[in-house]
Each structure stands twice: as structure tokens, then as C-alpha cells.
Amino acid sequence: SAFHPDLGAPMSLIEVALNQEPADLLLTNVRLANVITGEVYPADIVVHDGKIAAVEPPGTEPRRQAREVINGQGRLAVPGLVDSHLHIESTLVTPAHFAQAVLPLGVTTVAEDPHEIANVLGVAGIRAMMAASAGIPLKVEYLISSSVPSAPGLERAGGAIGPADVAALLGEPHVLGLAEVMDGAAILAGDPRLRAILEATGGLHGQRVDSPGVIEGHNPMLRGRALNAFIAAGVDSDHTLATPADLVTKARLGVTLQLQERYLSREVITALEALPLDVGVCLVTDDVAPDYLLEAGHLDQVLRRAIALGMDPMRALRAATWGPARRLRLWDRGAITPGRAADVVLTSSIEEFDAALVLADGQVVAEDGRCLWTPPQDDLLMDLTNTVPLARQTPANFRVPAPVMEGEAAVHVIDCVPNTTLVRKGTARLP
């Protein structure tokens, strides 16, 4: 996962690094949180043309030339946060307004699985999301929804994504691979549709350097040989880790552990911290409701929560920056080093993670909790309305006649499995 410099980079970046030309921006008086080595030390950060041109000790002679200088006032400089698994639709806003909400929190890259809009509009919905996220300061990358519809035969969804659709969409800019594969039973049974989708993304043949993209997983149920088979098919991440045993088992099998807040516990963090070597870990959000986003935060809140439950602060920061960037093969971000995108957050500490200043591609996009970028008025997704065909409803539609005139009746219920997002079919007796 070494960084491969862009040999086509303009000479100006090299000249600025050599101090032969003035930089666009110089960040001084900051403490750099190096997520590669785990160190924290004073540094000057040189930014030019949206990238980091140089990182050097403060006061390096001869003095730097820069068109703008920002005094970090001793704050910590950390990479912009990278969320490797989420659904923007869960926030009930468009990508532009989502960016307006999360940029002030220090989130600069997200990997979107658009399966909610795909369930309704199919490929057209995915392309609409892509168009709506183009040109905004938040970097929105895409993983193509693998399970649309999510429950064939059980629901009447508006859209469907097949192997040919996946193959075509993998060629689009900012598409990183296949989003969460949820139907493990179908893979094990040799379902032809899902096998073809995995083939298109490079799965079913082990992990290859030349595969078109990553393959993300959603696997709360498989164990033993079934779990091995699921991973052998190329599905090597999971964001449904509810127990310490789940975490350790999947870490041992090479699965990238994507930890969302709802599954964080002291027991899970203790199991992670007890592993002798660093494993592939990403902090993710998955689904965040709009009220929770405004009240508690986004990926920044997951970071704070993980630390509060015992995760080493630098390890947690690494799991929200360097780890997800490597997982997604985004070699141009995730750390503050020369040649990478100038996505930088100034904060008082990792534990508090209060974003005082946020740079995205070298531009100041947020300060003290305020987004300095305004979404465009002509939001492309606002045209996608009237997508729920619904017959006229009357009170009779909501009446469920009981099979008995008196006493109790057996009814179907949905049972929630404690400490998970799983549900099971159950029965209960009601008067």
C-alpha cells in the first residue's frame, strides 16, 4: 500500500516543494498527527494546487514563500476524515446539502453506497446521485450497489441492478468497486446473478492486484466453513461486527473490520486492542439520521465514541483516515504527506475532535463549525419526485380483522435481536 507519486503531476508542485516558487498556502504553528508512524510533532505544511507540496520542521531555512499563511495556533493538524461505508440517503438530504453538514465536522471523503435510491430508480438513480455530487468540495466516491432489490420476491422495488449494469458502472469516474454484498446464502448456493456481479468486480478468484475494485460485505450470520467460502469469493470487509468473537474471527481471516457506532462497546474495543498486530480497521457511519447528525455528529462522533470506549486515540484516528483510504485504494489521501490531497483538519485534540478549520483540496471550506461553501440552487436530485405510486388509502385498508370474536389471537411480530440491527420473525398473543 505504498504511495505511488503521480509522475504526471505539474512541475509547479515540485518547484514549490523545492521552494523555487511560492506556495498557495503555508500552515504554520501546528502539531502534525502522523497517521503512518503514529507520531505527533511540530511541522510546517506547504500547500499548492490542492496538494501537499512539503512537510518540514518549523523555521526551515531559507524561509518559505507563500501567498497565504495560516497560523494554526498550536492546534493538531490531522488528515480529513474518510468514511468508507455510508448511505447518504439516510440523512434525507442531497449530496450537496450533506456536504454542507459534514465538512465542518472534518469529513472530507465518503464512499457512498446508493442502494436506497437504486432500490427505487435503479441505474438512473445511481447516475443521478453521481451527477448531484460532482463539483462539490466533499469527495464523494461510489461503490455500486450489489443487492438491488435487496430481497427479490419479497418486496416490490422500483429498481434492479444486474451484472451488465455493474460492469458498466465500474468504468465510471469515482467508482471504487462493489458495495455491501448481503446475500451470503446466494453466493454459497452459486446464484448465477450474484456470481456474475462478483465476476465483474474481480471476485471468485481470490484477491488480485488487477481486480476492478474492492468488494464490500454485510455478513452478520455466516460462521465456520460458510464464512471462509464467503471471504474466498472476494468479499473481504464487514460492518456488522456486533461481538468480540465476531471481530477476532474475521480479523484472523483477513477481513477489513468496519466499526460503526451502534456496535461499539468496551468489549469489542478491548478485543481489538488485545490483538498483537495492527489489523485493517475502519471507523464507518453506515446510516445516520438527520437529527443525530446535527446533534451528535457524523464520523467525528464515531471517532470520539471509539476513544471514549478505550481505543487508542492515534489508532482511532488512523481508522478514520489512513485505514479507509488504503482499503478503498485512494492512494492520494488519508495522510498529510507530499503529493497527497491537501485535506487537513485543525483540532485541539484527537479525543475532542473539534474541527476549528477544515481544508479540502487546499481550500478553507469550514471554520469553527460553519461551512463556508454554499450548495447550488439547482439541485439535480430535486427533479426525482413522485417515485412512490400509492393507491388511495381509506380506513378499511388499515383494519385487520381478528380470527376470533373474543379472547386472544396469535399475531406475527418482528423480534429485535439485542445489541444488533438484526430482526427475526416471531409471534405473540394479543387481546
Tab-separated table of C-alpha atoms in Angstrom:
chain	number	residue	atom	x	y	z
A	1	SER	CA	0.000	0.000	0.000
A	2	ALA	CA	2.920	2.341	-0.680
A	3	PHE	CA	2.092	5.713	-2.177
A	4	HIS	CA	2.891	5.936	-5.866
A	5	PRO	CA	3.575	9.578	-6.811
A	6	ASP	CA	1.700	10.925	-9.788
A	7	LEU	CA	4.511	11.189	-12.342
A	8	GLY	CA	2.236	13.395	-14.402
A	9	ALA	CA	1.999	15.995	-11.634
A	10	PRO	CA	2.731	19.554	-12.768
A	11	MET	CA	6.298	20.723	-12.308
A	12	SER	CA	4.934	23.582	-10.207
A	13	LEU	CA	4.335	21.215	-7.267
A	14	ILE	CA	7.934	20.052	-7.428
A	15	GLU	CA	9.197	23.615	-7.739
A	16	VAL	CA	7.131	24.679	-4.736
A	17	ALA	CA	8.445	21.710	-2.744
A	18	LEU	CA	11.968	22.920	-3.558
A	19	ASN	CA	10.979	26.490	-2.557
A	20	GLN	CA	11.753	27.684	-6.064
A	21	GLU	CA	8.214	29.032	-6.475
A	22	PRO	CA	5.779	30.472	-3.894
A	23	ALA	CA	3.194	28.123	-2.418
A	24	ASP	CA	-0.514	28.854	-2.387
A	25	LEU	CA	-0.693	28.321	1.371
A	26	LEU	CA	1.606	27.756	4.332
A	27	LEU	CA	0.213	26.252	7.547
A	28	THR	CA	2.449	27.150	10.480
A	29	ASN	CA	2.419	26.621	14.243
A	30	VAL	CA	0.724	23.225	14.095
A	31	ARG	CA	1.463	19.806	15.568
A	32	LEU	CA	1.240	17.174	12.857
A	33	ALA	CA	-0.528	13.911	13.709
A	34	ASN	CA	1.320	11.438	11.514
A	35	VAL	CA	-1.092	8.543	10.987
A	36	ILE	CA	1.595	6.497	9.221
A	37	THR	CA	4.128	6.434	12.073
A	38	GLY	CA	1.869	7.331	14.998
A	39	GLU	CA	3.993	10.334	15.958
A	40	VAL	CA	2.955	13.895	16.799
A	41	TYR	CA	5.470	16.685	16.167
A	42	PRO	CA	5.683	20.373	15.140
A	43	ALA	CA	5.640	20.957	11.389
A	44	ASP	CA	5.047	23.460	8.628
A	45	ILE	CA	2.642	22.197	5.956
A	46	VAL	CA	3.103	23.592	2.459
A	47	VAL	CA	0.044	23.502	0.171
A	48	HIS	CA	-0.061	24.168	-3.558
A	49	ASP	CA	-2.593	23.470	-6.283
A	50	GLY	CA	-4.780	21.477	-3.896
A	51	LYS	CA	-1.990	19.147	-2.787
A	52	ILE	CA	0.575	18.879	-0.033
A	53	ALA	CA	3.849	20.095	-1.548
A	54	ALA	CA	6.043	19.648	1.523
A	55	VAL	CA	6.032	18.913	5.251
A	56	GLU	CA	9.065	20.225	7.098
A	57	PRO	CA	10.307	21.315	10.528
A	58	PRO	CA	9.193	24.823	11.547
A	59	GLY	CA	11.604	27.579	10.640
A	60	THR	CA	13.416	25.615	7.940
A	61	GLU	CA	15.783	27.942	6.057
A	62	PRO	CA	15.561	29.592	3.649
A	63	ARG	CA	12.129	30.824	4.677
A	64	ARG	CA	9.140	29.613	2.690
A	65	GLN	CA	7.455	31.786	0.096
A	66	ALA	CA	3.653	31.598	0.256
A	67	ARG	CA	0.759	33.683	-0.997
A	68	GLU	CA	-1.183	32.988	2.214
A	69	VAL	CA	-0.080	31.976	5.701
A	70	ILE	CA	-2.403	30.458	8.317
A	71	ASN	CA	-1.252	30.316	11.938
A	72	GLY	CA	-2.604	27.096	13.427
A	73	GLN	CA	-2.209	28.456	16.980
A	74	GLY	CA	-0.619	25.234	18.197
A	75	ARG	CA	-3.507	23.033	17.102
A	76	LEU	CA	-3.210	19.476	15.907
A	77	ALA	CA	-3.180	19.024	12.114
A	78	VAL	CA	-4.827	15.755	11.097
A	79	PRO	CA	-5.925	14.338	7.735
A	80	GLY	CA	-9.513	14.881	6.645
A	81	LEU	CA	-11.731	12.017	7.778
A	82	VAL	CA	-12.565	9.241	5.288
A	83	ASP	CA	-15.828	7.293	5.704
A	84	SER	CA	-15.531	4.014	3.805
A	85	HIS	CA	-19.160	2.904	4.167
A	86	LEU	CA	-22.317	5.002	4.279
A	87	HIS	CA	-25.637	5.762	2.617
A	88	ILE	CA	-26.123	9.497	2.085
A	89	GLU	CA	-29.837	8.897	1.514
A	90	SER	CA	-30.250	8.002	5.207
A	91	THR	CA	-29.650	11.652	6.075
A	92	LEU	CA	-32.656	12.593	3.882
A	93	VAL	CA	-30.668	15.293	2.075
A	94	THR	CA	-28.908	15.548	-1.270
A	95	PRO	CA	-25.111	15.149	-1.606
A	96	ALA	CA	-24.574	18.925	-1.719
A	97	HIS	CA	-26.502	19.580	1.489
A	98	PHE	CA	-24.876	16.534	3.082
A	99	ALA	CA	-21.500	18.091	2.266
A	100	GLN	CA	-22.608	21.328	3.889
A	101	ALA	CA	-23.352	19.380	7.088
A	102	VAL	CA	-20.268	17.135	7.338
A	103	LEU	CA	-17.437	19.328	6.038
A	104	PRO	CA	-17.489	21.437	9.250
A	105	LEU	CA	-17.083	18.167	11.184
A	106	GLY	CA	-13.832	17.338	9.388
A	107	VAL	CA	-15.206	14.737	6.954
A	108	THR	CA	-13.641	15.261	3.515
A	109	THR	CA	-14.145	11.891	1.732
A	110	VAL	CA	-17.035	9.424	1.760
A	111	ALA	CA	-17.634	6.146	-0.075
A	112	GLU	CA	-21.325	6.133	-0.903
A	113	ASP	CA	-23.410	3.004	-1.447
A	114	PRO	CA	-26.514	4.435	-3.150
A	115	HIS	CA	-28.677	1.371	-2.662
A	116	GLU	CA	-31.638	3.299	-1.248
A	117	ILE	CA	-32.066	5.412	-4.367
A	118	ALA	CA	-31.105	2.411	-6.527
A	119	ASN	CA	-33.893	0.363	-4.940
A	120	VAL	CA	-36.335	2.951	-6.271
A	121	LEU	CA	-34.796	4.135	-9.541
A	122	GLY	CA	-32.133	1.567	-10.463
A	123	VAL	CA	-29.181	2.707	-12.574
A	124	ALA	CA	-30.859	6.055	-13.258
A	125	GLY	CA	-30.890	6.755	-9.523
A	126	ILE	CA	-27.196	5.941	-9.153
A	127	ARG	CA	-26.272	8.160	-12.085
A	128	ALA	CA	-28.411	10.958	-10.642
A	129	MET	CA	-26.529	10.718	-7.334
A	130	MET	CA	-23.215	10.820	-9.189
A	131	ALA	CA	-24.261	13.905	-11.116
A	132	ALA	CA	-25.534	15.592	-7.953
A	133	SER	CA	-22.224	15.043	-6.149
A	134	ALA	CA	-19.994	16.282	-8.971
A	135	GLY	CA	-18.196	19.552	-8.338
A	136	ILE	CA	-18.819	19.780	-4.588
A	137	PRO	CA	-15.882	20.163	-2.158
A	138	LEU	CA	-16.689	16.894	-0.382
A	139	LYS	CA	-15.076	13.995	-2.243
A	140	VAL	CA	-17.898	11.516	-2.885
A	141	GLU	CA	-16.673	8.166	-4.195
A	142	TYR	CA	-19.068	5.383	-5.171
A	143	LEU	CA	-19.480	1.672	-4.565
A	144	ILE	CA	-22.040	0.045	-6.851
A	145	SER	CA	-24.994	-1.473	-5.041
A	146	SER	CA	-24.840	-5.258	-5.305
A	147	SER	CA	-28.193	-6.213	-3.814
A	148	VAL	CA	-30.914	-4.336	-5.687
A	149	PRO	CA	-33.552	-5.411	-4.950
A	150	SER	CA	-32.317	-6.457	-1.517
A	151	ALA	CA	-34.952	-9.171	-1.082
A	152	PRO	CA	-36.047	-10.466	-4.524
A	153	GLY	CA	-39.542	-11.915	-4.419
A	154	LEU	CA	-40.291	-10.434	-1.010
A	155	GLU	CA	-40.614	-6.793	-1.990
A	156	ARG	CA	-41.792	-4.796	-4.982
A	157	ALA	CA	-38.875	-2.444	-5.505
A	158	GLY	CA	-38.780	0.045	-8.332
A	159	GLY	CA	-35.237	-0.682	-9.491
A	160	ALA	CA	-32.918	-3.589	-10.242
A	161	ILE	CA	-29.144	-3.743	-10.739
A	162	GLY	CA	-27.795	-6.653	-12.784
A	163	PRO	CA	-24.307	-7.840	-13.812
A	164	ALA	CA	-24.256	-5.749	-17.004
A	165	ASP	CA	-25.201	-2.642	-15.017
A	166	VAL	CA	-22.409	-3.280	-12.517
A	167	ALA	CA	-19.854	-3.827	-15.283
A	168	ALA	CA	-20.864	-0.576	-16.997
A	169	LEU	CA	-20.870	1.491	-13.803
A	170	LEU	CA	-17.446	0.189	-12.732
A	171	GLY	CA	-15.997	2.156	-15.630
A	172	GLU	CA	-17.341	5.475	-14.352
A	173	PRO	CA	-15.083	8.020	-12.607
A	174	HIS	CA	-15.061	7.828	-8.801
A	175	VAL	CA	-16.384	4.254	-8.739
A	176	LEU	CA	-14.256	2.137	-6.401
A	177	GLY	CA	-15.910	-1.273	-6.513
A	178	LEU	CA	-18.908	-3.223	-5.264
A	179	ALA	CA	-20.984	-2.170	-2.268
A	180	GLU	CA	-22.056	-4.453	0.555
A	181	VAL	CA	-22.810	-7.981	-0.609
A	182	MET	CA	-25.615	-9.039	1.721
A	183	ASP	CA	-26.849	-12.384	0.422
A	184	GLY	CA	-24.222	-14.827	1.624
A	185	ALA	CA	-26.574	-17.767	1.119
A	186	ALA	CA	-26.916	-16.888	-2.575
A	187	ILE	CA	-23.135	-16.878	-3.021
A	188	LEU	CA	-22.796	-20.257	-1.325
A	189	ALA	CA	-25.642	-21.662	-3.444
A	190	GLY	CA	-23.983	-20.474	-6.662
A	191	ASP	CA	-26.652	-17.916	-7.577
A	192	PRO	CA	-25.814	-17.031	-11.224
A	193	ARG	CA	-26.773	-13.342	-10.956
A	194	LEU	CA	-24.630	-12.697	-7.907
A	195	ARG	CA	-21.759	-14.791	-9.242
A	196	ALA	CA	-21.762	-12.707	-12.434
A	197	ILE	CA	-21.753	-9.496	-10.382
A	198	LEU	CA	-18.775	-10.739	-8.356
A	199	GLU	CA	-17.002	-11.795	-11.557
A	200	ALA	CA	-17.430	-8.291	-12.960
A	201	THR	CA	-15.716	-6.847	-9.891
A	202	GLY	CA	-12.892	-9.377	-9.792
A	203	GLY	CA	-14.268	-11.701	-7.128
A	204	LEU	CA	-14.478	-15.525	-7.098
A	205	HIS	CA	-10.784	-15.813	-7.975
A	206	GLY	CA	-9.156	-14.661	-4.747
A	207	GLN	CA	-7.674	-11.208	-4.309
A	208	ARG	CA	-5.925	-9.926	-7.429
A	209	VAL	CA	-3.855	-6.812	-7.946
A	210	ASP	CA	-5.678	-6.137	-11.231
A	211	SER	CA	-9.227	-6.532	-9.899
A	212	PRO	CA	-11.545	-3.662	-10.922
A	213	GLY	CA	-12.339	-2.712	-7.346
A	214	VAL	CA	-12.943	-3.646	-3.747
A	215	ILE	CA	-15.854	-5.862	-2.728
A	216	GLU	CA	-17.585	-4.838	0.478
A	217	GLY	CA	-19.524	-7.195	2.728
A	218	HIS	CA	-22.505	-7.305	5.069
A	219	ASN	CA	-22.280	-10.591	6.893
A	220	PRO	CA	-23.716	-10.944	10.406
A	221	MET	CA	-24.750	-14.611	10.193
A	222	LEU	CA	-22.169	-16.812	8.438
A	223	ARG	CA	-19.801	-18.914	10.535
A	224	GLY	CA	-17.202	-21.634	10.024
A	225	ARG	CA	-16.766	-23.005	6.514
A	226	ALA	CA	-19.575	-20.842	5.165
A	227	LEU	CA	-17.714	-17.739	6.345
A	228	ASN	CA	-14.498	-18.980	4.743
A	229	ALA	CA	-16.323	-19.530	1.456
A	230	PHE	CA	-17.863	-16.049	1.580
A	231	ILE	CA	-14.429	-14.468	2.037
A	232	ALA	CA	-12.851	-16.728	-0.586
A	233	ALA	CA	-15.364	-15.317	-3.082
A	234	GLY	CA	-13.618	-11.955	-2.639
A	235	VAL	CA	-15.920	-10.313	-0.080
A	236	ASP	CA	-13.376	-9.168	2.470
A	237	SER	CA	-14.874	-6.417	4.615
A	238	ASP	CA	-17.713	-6.382	7.139
A	239	HIS	CA	-19.544	-3.647	9.028
A	240	THR	CA	-21.830	-5.932	11.078
A	241	LEU	CA	-19.385	-6.769	13.874
A	242	ALA	CA	-21.553	-6.991	16.972
A	243	THR	CA	-19.431	-9.130	19.307
A	244	PRO	CA	-15.762	-9.527	20.286
A	245	ALA	CA	-15.821	-13.069	18.905
A	246	ASP	CA	-17.052	-11.778	15.525
A	247	LEU	CA	-14.281	-9.211	15.417
A	248	VAL	CA	-11.462	-11.610	16.297
A	249	THR	CA	-12.669	-14.377	13.976
A	250	LYS	CA	-12.943	-12.074	10.976
A	251	ALA	CA	-9.676	-10.282	11.738
A	252	ARG	CA	-7.901	-13.652	11.705
A	253	LEU	CA	-9.390	-14.359	8.264
A	254	GLY	CA	-8.109	-11.095	6.780
A	255	VAL	CA	-11.394	-9.200	6.763
A	256	THR	CA	-11.259	-5.408	6.963
A	257	LEU	CA	-13.156	-4.527	10.136
A	258	GLN	CA	-15.556	-1.627	9.605
A	259	LEU	CA	-16.761	-0.474	13.026
A	260	GLN	CA	-19.952	1.570	13.218
A	261	GLU	CA	-21.098	3.352	16.357
A	262	ARG	CA	-24.094	1.128	17.074
A	263	TYR	CA	-21.776	-1.882	17.523
A	264	LEU	CA	-19.080	-0.153	19.558
A	265	SER	CA	-18.710	-1.437	23.113
A	266	ARG	CA	-15.921	-1.706	25.652
A	267	GLU	CA	-15.803	-5.446	24.992
A	268	VAL	CA	-15.400	-5.003	21.226
A	269	ILE	CA	-12.716	-2.328	21.653
A	270	THR	CA	-10.880	-4.429	24.265
A	271	ALA	CA	-10.823	-7.383	21.854
A	272	LEU	CA	-9.450	-5.152	19.098
A	273	GLU	CA	-6.779	-3.596	21.311
A	274	ALA	CA	-5.704	-7.066	22.516
A	275	LEU	CA	-4.717	-8.240	19.022
A	276	PRO	CA	-0.880	-8.355	18.904
A	277	LEU	CA	-0.551	-6.681	15.493
A	278	ASP	CA	-2.404	-3.835	13.837
A	279	VAL	CA	-5.210	-5.142	11.629
A	280	GLY	CA	-7.275	-3.496	8.922
A	281	VAL	CA	-9.760	-1.315	10.805
A	282	CYS	CA	-12.043	1.443	9.543
A	283	LEU	CA	-14.497	3.531	11.508
A	284	VAL	CA	-17.698	3.986	9.485
A	285	THR	CA	-21.149	5.515	9.897
A	286	ASP	CA	-23.395	3.376	7.639
A	287	ASP	CA	-26.702	5.138	8.385
A	288	VAL	CA	-27.011	8.485	10.194
A	289	ALA	CA	-30.388	10.129	10.713
A	290	PRO	CA	-30.516	13.899	10.099
A	291	ASP	CA	-31.366	14.810	13.701
A	292	TYR	CA	-28.481	12.703	15.034
A	293	LEU	CA	-26.094	14.262	12.522
A	294	LEU	CA	-27.000	17.753	13.740
A	295	GLU	CA	-26.993	16.870	17.442
A	296	ALA	CA	-24.071	14.431	17.786
A	297	GLY	CA	-22.093	14.477	14.558
A	298	HIS	CA	-21.025	12.029	11.882
A	299	LEU	CA	-17.746	10.122	11.526
A	300	ASP	CA	-16.235	12.532	14.054
A	301	GLN	CA	-18.726	11.193	16.616
A	302	VAL	CA	-17.772	7.569	15.858
A	303	LEU	CA	-14.128	8.566	16.390
A	304	ARG	CA	-14.865	10.210	19.734
A	305	ARG	CA	-17.007	7.282	20.866
A	306	ALA	CA	-14.353	4.686	19.985
A	307	ILE	CA	-11.763	6.603	22.005
A	308	ALA	CA	-14.145	7.024	24.951
A	309	LEU	CA	-14.625	3.239	24.999
A	310	GLY	CA	-10.886	2.593	25.196
A	311	MET	CA	-9.480	2.693	21.673
A	312	ASP	CA	-6.035	4.257	21.433
A	313	PRO	CA	-6.562	7.799	20.047
A	314	MET	CA	-3.954	7.538	17.294
A	315	ARG	CA	-5.238	4.121	16.295
A	316	ALA	CA	-8.775	5.511	16.150
A	317	LEU	CA	-7.637	8.461	14.022
A	318	ARG	CA	-5.786	6.084	11.730
A	319	ALA	CA	-9.002	4.031	11.402
A	320	ALA	CA	-10.832	7.156	10.218
A	321	THR	CA	-8.167	8.337	7.748
A	322	TRP	CA	-5.247	6.185	6.620
A	323	GLY	CA	-7.029	2.845	7.099
A	324	PRO	CA	-10.109	3.570	4.969
A	325	ALA	CA	-8.041	5.347	2.310
A	326	ARG	CA	-5.894	2.239	1.906
A	327	ARG	CA	-8.906	-0.043	1.993
A	328	LEU	CA	-10.523	1.891	-0.863
A	329	ARG	CA	-7.228	2.230	-2.809
A	330	LEU	CA	-7.416	6.004	-2.520
A	331	TRP	CA	-3.666	6.446	-2.529
A	332	ASP	CA	-3.940	10.234	-2.877
A	333	ARG	CA	-5.422	10.887	0.574
A	334	GLY	CA	-5.610	9.685	4.176
A	335	ALA	CA	-2.337	11.211	5.381
A	336	ILE	CA	-0.538	14.555	5.361
A	337	THR	CA	2.457	13.787	3.145
A	338	PRO	CA	3.874	15.326	-0.058
A	339	GLY	CA	1.821	14.671	-3.191
A	340	ARG	CA	-1.407	13.799	-1.424
A	341	ALA	CA	-4.582	15.888	-1.424
A	342	ALA	CA	-4.456	18.835	0.969
A	343	ASP	CA	-7.377	17.616	3.082
A	344	VAL	CA	-6.416	18.886	6.530
A	345	VAL	CA	-8.312	19.450	9.776
A	346	LEU	CA	-7.054	21.618	12.636
A	347	THR	CA	-8.347	20.447	16.016
A	348	SER	CA	-7.443	20.859	19.681
A	349	SER	CA	-7.023	17.102	20.202
A	350	ILE	CA	-7.877	13.740	18.698
A	351	GLU	CA	-10.070	12.916	21.698
A	352	GLU	CA	-12.226	16.043	21.370
A	353	PHE	CA	-12.007	16.297	17.590
A	354	ASP	CA	-13.483	19.777	17.423
A	355	ALA	CA	-12.731	20.910	13.892
A	356	ALA	CA	-11.602	24.542	14.098
A	357	LEU	CA	-10.521	24.727	10.435
A	358	VAL	CA	-11.094	22.344	7.525
A	359	LEU	CA	-9.212	22.329	4.232
A	360	ALA	CA	-10.459	20.328	1.252
A	361	ASP	CA	-8.067	20.250	-1.700
A	362	GLY	CA	-6.222	23.161	-0.120
A	363	GLN	CA	-9.280	25.401	0.187
A	364	VAL	CA	-10.705	26.513	3.530
A	365	VAL	CA	-14.224	25.050	3.405
A	366	ALA	CA	-15.235	25.283	7.072
A	367	GLU	CA	-14.253	27.214	10.173
A	368	ASP	CA	-15.453	26.876	13.774
A	369	GLY	CA	-18.383	24.662	12.821
A	370	ARG	CA	-19.552	26.822	9.898
A	371	CYS	CA	-19.472	25.638	6.303
A	372	LEU	CA	-18.040	28.362	4.069
A	373	TRP	CA	-19.377	26.731	0.907
A	374	THR	CA	-22.956	27.210	-0.260
A	375	PRO	CA	-24.752	24.440	-2.189
A	376	PRO	CA	-26.039	25.373	-5.647
A	377	GLN	CA	-29.680	26.347	-6.019
A	378	ASP	CA	-30.365	23.921	-8.878
A	379	ASP	CA	-30.022	20.640	-7.008
A	380	LEU	CA	-30.263	17.886	-9.618
A	381	LEU	CA	-31.967	15.363	-7.339
A	382	MET	CA	-34.949	17.602	-6.658
A	383	ASP	CA	-36.421	16.582	-10.025
A	384	LEU	CA	-36.705	12.944	-8.925
A	385	THR	CA	-40.094	13.117	-7.248
A	386	ASN	CA	-43.355	11.154	-7.303
A	387	THR	CA	-41.500	7.839	-7.194
A	388	VAL	CA	-43.899	6.095	-4.792
A	389	PRO	CA	-47.050	5.009	-6.692
A	390	LEU	CA	-49.651	4.565	-3.969
A	391	ALA	CA	-53.348	3.824	-4.336
A	392	ARG	CA	-55.810	5.993	-2.448
A	393	GLN	CA	-55.971	4.858	1.181
A	394	THR	CA	-59.142	4.501	3.274
A	395	PRO	CA	-59.668	3.449	6.913
A	396	ALA	CA	-60.611	-0.012	5.666
A	397	ASN	CA	-57.049	-0.528	4.404
A	398	PHE	CA	-55.791	-0.444	7.983
A	399	ARG	CA	-58.346	-2.785	9.543
A	400	VAL	CA	-57.060	-6.276	10.317
A	401	PRO	CA	-59.992	-8.489	11.339
A	402	ALA	CA	-59.258	-10.863	14.196
A	403	PRO	CA	-59.889	-14.573	13.609
A	404	VAL	CA	-61.802	-14.784	16.917
A	405	MET	CA	-64.581	-12.664	18.372
A	406	GLU	CA	-63.204	-12.622	21.940
A	407	GLY	CA	-60.146	-13.659	23.937
A	408	GLU	CA	-56.649	-13.539	22.384
A	409	ALA	CA	-55.351	-14.020	18.842
A	410	ALA	CA	-51.918	-15.089	17.633
A	411	VAL	CA	-50.215	-12.413	15.505
A	412	HIS	CA	-46.941	-12.125	13.633
A	413	VAL	CA	-44.379	-9.748	15.172
A	414	ILE	CA	-40.855	-8.581	14.430
A	415	ASP	CA	-38.410	-9.507	17.203
A	416	CYS	CA	-35.306	-7.346	17.615
A	417	VAL	CA	-32.081	-9.189	18.484
A	418	PRO	CA	-30.483	-7.308	21.435
A	419	ASN	CA	-27.337	-5.253	20.700
A	420	THR	CA	-27.612	-5.822	16.941
A	421	THR	CA	-29.558	-4.486	13.983
A	422	LEU	CA	-30.917	-7.963	13.266
A	423	VAL	CA	-34.595	-8.882	13.461
A	424	ARG	CA	-36.394	-12.214	13.467
A	425	LYS	CA	-39.900	-13.370	12.683
A	426	GLY	CA	-41.875	-14.066	15.831
A	427	THR	CA	-45.393	-14.500	17.177
A	428	ALA	CA	-47.281	-13.004	20.091
A	429	ARG	CA	-50.773	-13.188	21.523
A	430	LEU	CA	-52.835	-10.014	21.654
A	431	PRO	CA	-56.317	-9.366	23.103
